[in-house]
Amino acid sequence: MLTAPQFSPAGLVAVRTRIADAARRAGRDPAVVRLVGVSKQQPAERVRAAYEAGLTEFGENYVQEAMPKIAALRELGIDWHFIGHLQANKTREVATRFAWVHSVDRLRIAARLNEQRPHRAAPLQVLIEVRLDAATGKGGVEPEAVAELAAAIAQMPRLRLRGLMCIPEPSADADSQRLPYRRLRALLEELNRGGCALDTLSMGMSDDFEAAIAEGATIVRVGTAIFGART
Ligand SMILES: *Cc1c(COP(=O)(O)O)cnc(C)c1O
């Protein structure tokens, strides 16, 4: 039988140390940077082990992969974050089982999530995914269209708009890594000057979360550096 390698807390400890160091270097309180462990392709038992090592929030990209994991770990009370591209025919599962969605990029998806969020649950915490680089990815709204989408989501009672998310083109150079994150922060500040009250920037992954923290990330989404390479 094939078994997944056991979870080793060393990666998690190292990531937490790097987060705290990056925050201090930026003159920020390390406690305001939340770590979401990206558990895509990780079996439920490895997520459980990471939870037992102190990680309480996890991010998943695919609804079909996430649902059995969420069911298997239900008693832990994990806050699940949906971070992948969301299709309209999958919004009900996300509205029902997740606490956060990082990847809202169109009105139709927001409207469905608002309609489908159960009334016994707290409002769904929502981020708008912004496409900063026209060349990257399949998701994300253009920066020029963010304000209009934000205004519409603000009217939806079962959603709570918290901020912005982006997935920039990878870059190995620390200075270039910071540029898109600086733009995302500027966009959030602009929305707040226009009357929004947004407090969340979801930006930074294993290879660049320090650059994102230097630019104000409040959530980093880290998979590989915690769990090892995905197969
Ligand atoms: C996979 C993924 C991550 C984590 O990537 P790592 O490089 O493994 O840390 C973060 N955010 C999103 C949206 C992802 O799809």
XYZ file of C-alpha atoms and ligand atoms in Angstrom:
246
model
C 0.000 0.000 0.000
C 1.165 3.489 -0.799
C 1.375 5.788 2.188
C 2.064 9.500 2.178
C 5.242 10.532 3.967
C 4.566 11.614 7.502
C 4.113 15.277 8.230
C 7.210 16.854 9.694
C 6.628 19.946 11.863
C 10.084 21.283 10.952
C 8.832 22.915 7.738
C 6.006 24.624 9.593
C 8.331 25.909 12.301
C 10.759 27.244 9.679
C 7.956 29.029 7.806
C 6.659 30.644 10.988
C 10.159 31.864 11.821
C 10.605 33.304 8.314
C 7.211 35.053 8.549
C 8.092 36.603 11.896
C 11.531 37.712 10.677
C 10.086 39.255 7.503
C 7.437 41.106 9.521
C 9.993 42.494 11.947
C 12.262 43.607 9.110
C 9.283 45.523 7.698
C 8.534 47.064 11.089
C 5.288 45.109 11.313
C 3.815 43.043 14.142
C 4.322 39.349 13.200
C 0.943 38.540 14.772
C -0.937 40.343 11.990
C 0.344 38.014 9.265
C -1.841 34.906 9.101
C -0.565 31.675 7.687
C -2.911 29.627 5.512
C -1.464 26.188 4.816
C -2.162 25.202 1.224
C -3.162 21.547 1.462
C -3.983 20.760 -2.163
C -2.810 17.239 -3.042
C -2.185 16.542 0.647
C -4.232 13.708 2.138
C -6.510 14.398 5.096
C -4.192 12.649 7.539
C -1.321 15.022 6.709
C -3.661 17.984 7.188
C -4.644 16.533 10.559
C -0.980 16.226 11.541
C -0.331 19.842 10.504
C -3.367 20.883 12.544
C -2.006 19.049 15.551
C 1.272 20.908 15.028
C -0.645 24.179 15.396
C -1.822 25.186 11.922
C -5.546 25.946 11.990
C -6.335 27.421 8.567
C -5.991 25.570 5.286
C -6.442 26.504 1.644
C -7.796 24.290 -1.125
C -7.968 24.901 -4.889
C -10.366 22.243 -6.108
C -13.864 21.733 -4.749
C -13.980 18.039 -5.606
C -10.702 17.349 -3.847
C -11.590 19.482 -0.836
C -15.031 18.127 0.039
C -14.016 14.660 1.297
C -11.100 16.173 3.249
C -13.361 18.723 4.888
C -15.799 15.957 5.790
C -13.047 13.712 7.176
C -11.705 16.510 9.395
C -15.012 18.115 10.339
C -14.587 17.686 14.100
C -11.405 19.795 14.122
C -13.225 23.052 13.364
C -10.741 24.092 10.681
C -11.332 27.379 8.845
C -11.143 26.394 5.179
C -10.123 28.932 2.538
C -11.085 28.432 -1.084
C -8.186 29.794 -3.154
C -8.720 28.251 -6.601
C -10.582 29.274 -9.712
C -14.285 29.011 -8.882
C -16.825 27.803 -11.403
C -20.470 28.740 -11.083
C -21.582 25.117 -10.750
C -19.349 24.676 -7.659
C -20.379 27.727 -5.647
C -22.877 25.900 -3.417
C -20.258 23.609 -1.891
C -17.961 26.567 -1.305
C -20.733 28.698 0.203
C -21.638 25.849 2.537
C -18.290 24.448 3.649
C -15.715 27.238 3.491
C -15.113 30.239 5.754
C -13.197 32.293 3.180
C -13.047 32.654 -0.608
C -9.945 34.384 -2.001
C -10.791 34.154 -5.666
C -14.005 36.048 -6.366
C -13.509 37.724 -9.726
C -16.961 38.289 -11.169
C -20.382 39.438 -10.115
C -22.159 36.204 -11.016
C -19.958 34.175 -8.661
C -20.418 36.678 -5.839
C -24.197 36.718 -6.316
C -24.394 32.922 -6.202
C -22.239 32.708 -3.075
C -24.422 35.343 -1.405
C -27.575 33.451 -2.285
C -26.206 30.078 -1.228
C -24.455 31.000 2.021
C -26.512 29.284 4.768
C -28.221 31.681 7.144
C -27.071 29.794 10.229
C -23.436 30.442 9.251
C -21.449 33.653 9.639
C -21.134 35.712 6.456
C -18.641 34.288 3.988
C -15.351 36.205 4.132
C -14.530 37.302 0.606
C -11.490 38.584 -1.262
C -11.454 39.852 -4.828
C -8.767 38.260 -6.975
C -7.007 40.890 -9.075
C -5.163 40.112 -12.264
C -2.186 42.457 -12.173
C -0.418 40.947 -15.138
C -2.556 40.320 -18.206
C -0.326 37.385 -19.136
C -0.887 35.288 -16.005
C -3.482 32.812 -14.886
C -7.072 32.279 -15.818
C -8.675 34.158 -12.970
C -8.807 37.651 -11.593
C -10.524 40.910 -12.395
C -8.647 43.738 -14.108
C -7.512 46.449 -11.675
C -9.765 49.036 -13.386
C -12.850 46.905 -12.670
C -12.192 46.157 -9.002
C -14.008 49.176 -7.537
C -17.254 48.340 -9.293
C -17.165 44.699 -8.191
C -16.278 45.746 -4.632
C -19.243 48.124 -4.500
C -21.593 45.356 -5.636
C -20.268 42.820 -3.122
C -20.572 45.371 -0.321
C -24.358 45.259 -0.887
C -24.557 41.480 -0.403
C -25.630 40.617 3.147
C -24.270 37.046 3.267
C -20.801 38.101 2.079
C -18.255 40.196 3.905
C -15.726 41.796 1.608
C -12.369 41.811 3.394
C -9.808 42.672 0.747
C -7.776 41.622 -2.268
C -5.742 38.664 -3.461
C -3.298 38.156 -6.339
C -1.090 35.473 -7.865
C 1.684 37.266 -9.749
C 4.018 35.871 -12.360
C 6.853 34.088 -10.462
C 10.132 35.940 -10.230
C 13.384 34.876 -8.584
C 14.512 38.413 -7.883
C 13.430 39.832 -4.513
C 12.937 43.388 -5.793
C 10.788 42.337 -8.745
C 8.791 40.069 -6.436
C 7.727 43.116 -4.456
C 6.362 45.170 -7.367
C 2.996 43.428 -7.932
C 2.431 43.240 -4.185
C 3.053 46.975 -3.881
C 0.477 47.548 -6.608
C -2.082 45.367 -4.840
C -1.588 47.271 -1.615
C -1.946 50.599 -3.453
C -5.193 49.340 -4.957
C -6.526 48.381 -1.528
C -5.607 51.792 -0.142
C -7.367 53.456 -3.056
C -10.538 51.434 -2.371
C -10.370 52.396 1.283
C -10.040 56.076 0.395
C -13.156 55.576 -1.708
C -15.131 54.369 1.300
C -14.386 50.643 1.589
C -13.077 49.289 4.891
C -10.798 46.503 3.711
C -8.206 44.957 6.014
C -6.879 41.921 4.137
C -4.179 41.398 1.517
C -3.788 37.719 0.593
C -0.441 37.624 -1.167
C 2.710 35.540 -1.076
C 3.426 31.835 -1.557
C 6.387 29.570 -0.681
C 8.874 31.313 -2.953
C 7.991 34.925 -2.300
C 6.053 35.380 0.934
C 8.802 37.494 2.472
C 8.487 40.014 -0.389
C 4.711 40.032 0.119
C 5.062 40.631 3.860
C 7.421 43.538 3.153
C 4.586 45.059 1.097
C 1.858 44.506 3.674
C 0.487 40.965 3.242
C -1.899 39.995 6.038
C -2.434 36.434 4.757
C 0.259 34.316 3.121
C -0.727 31.070 1.354
C 2.035 28.531 1.758
C 2.047 24.922 0.568
C 5.409 23.517 -0.527
C 7.492 25.143 2.215
C 5.273 23.477 4.841
C 4.415 20.120 3.294
C 7.276 19.550 0.851
C 6.988 19.297 -2.923
C 3.674 18.113 -4.336
C 3.860 14.972 -6.447
C -0.730 26.178 -4.790
C -1.082 27.557 -4.387
C -0.403 28.200 -3.335
C 0.762 27.588 -2.600
O 1.867 27.441 -3.442
P 3.291 26.974 -2.857
O 4.247 27.473 -3.852
O 3.229 25.482 -2.759
O 3.460 27.599 -1.529
C -0.838 29.463 -2.965
N -1.864 30.078 -3.576
C -2.535 29.495 -4.593
C -3.660 30.225 -5.223
C -2.155 28.235 -5.029
O -2.817 27.689 -6.054
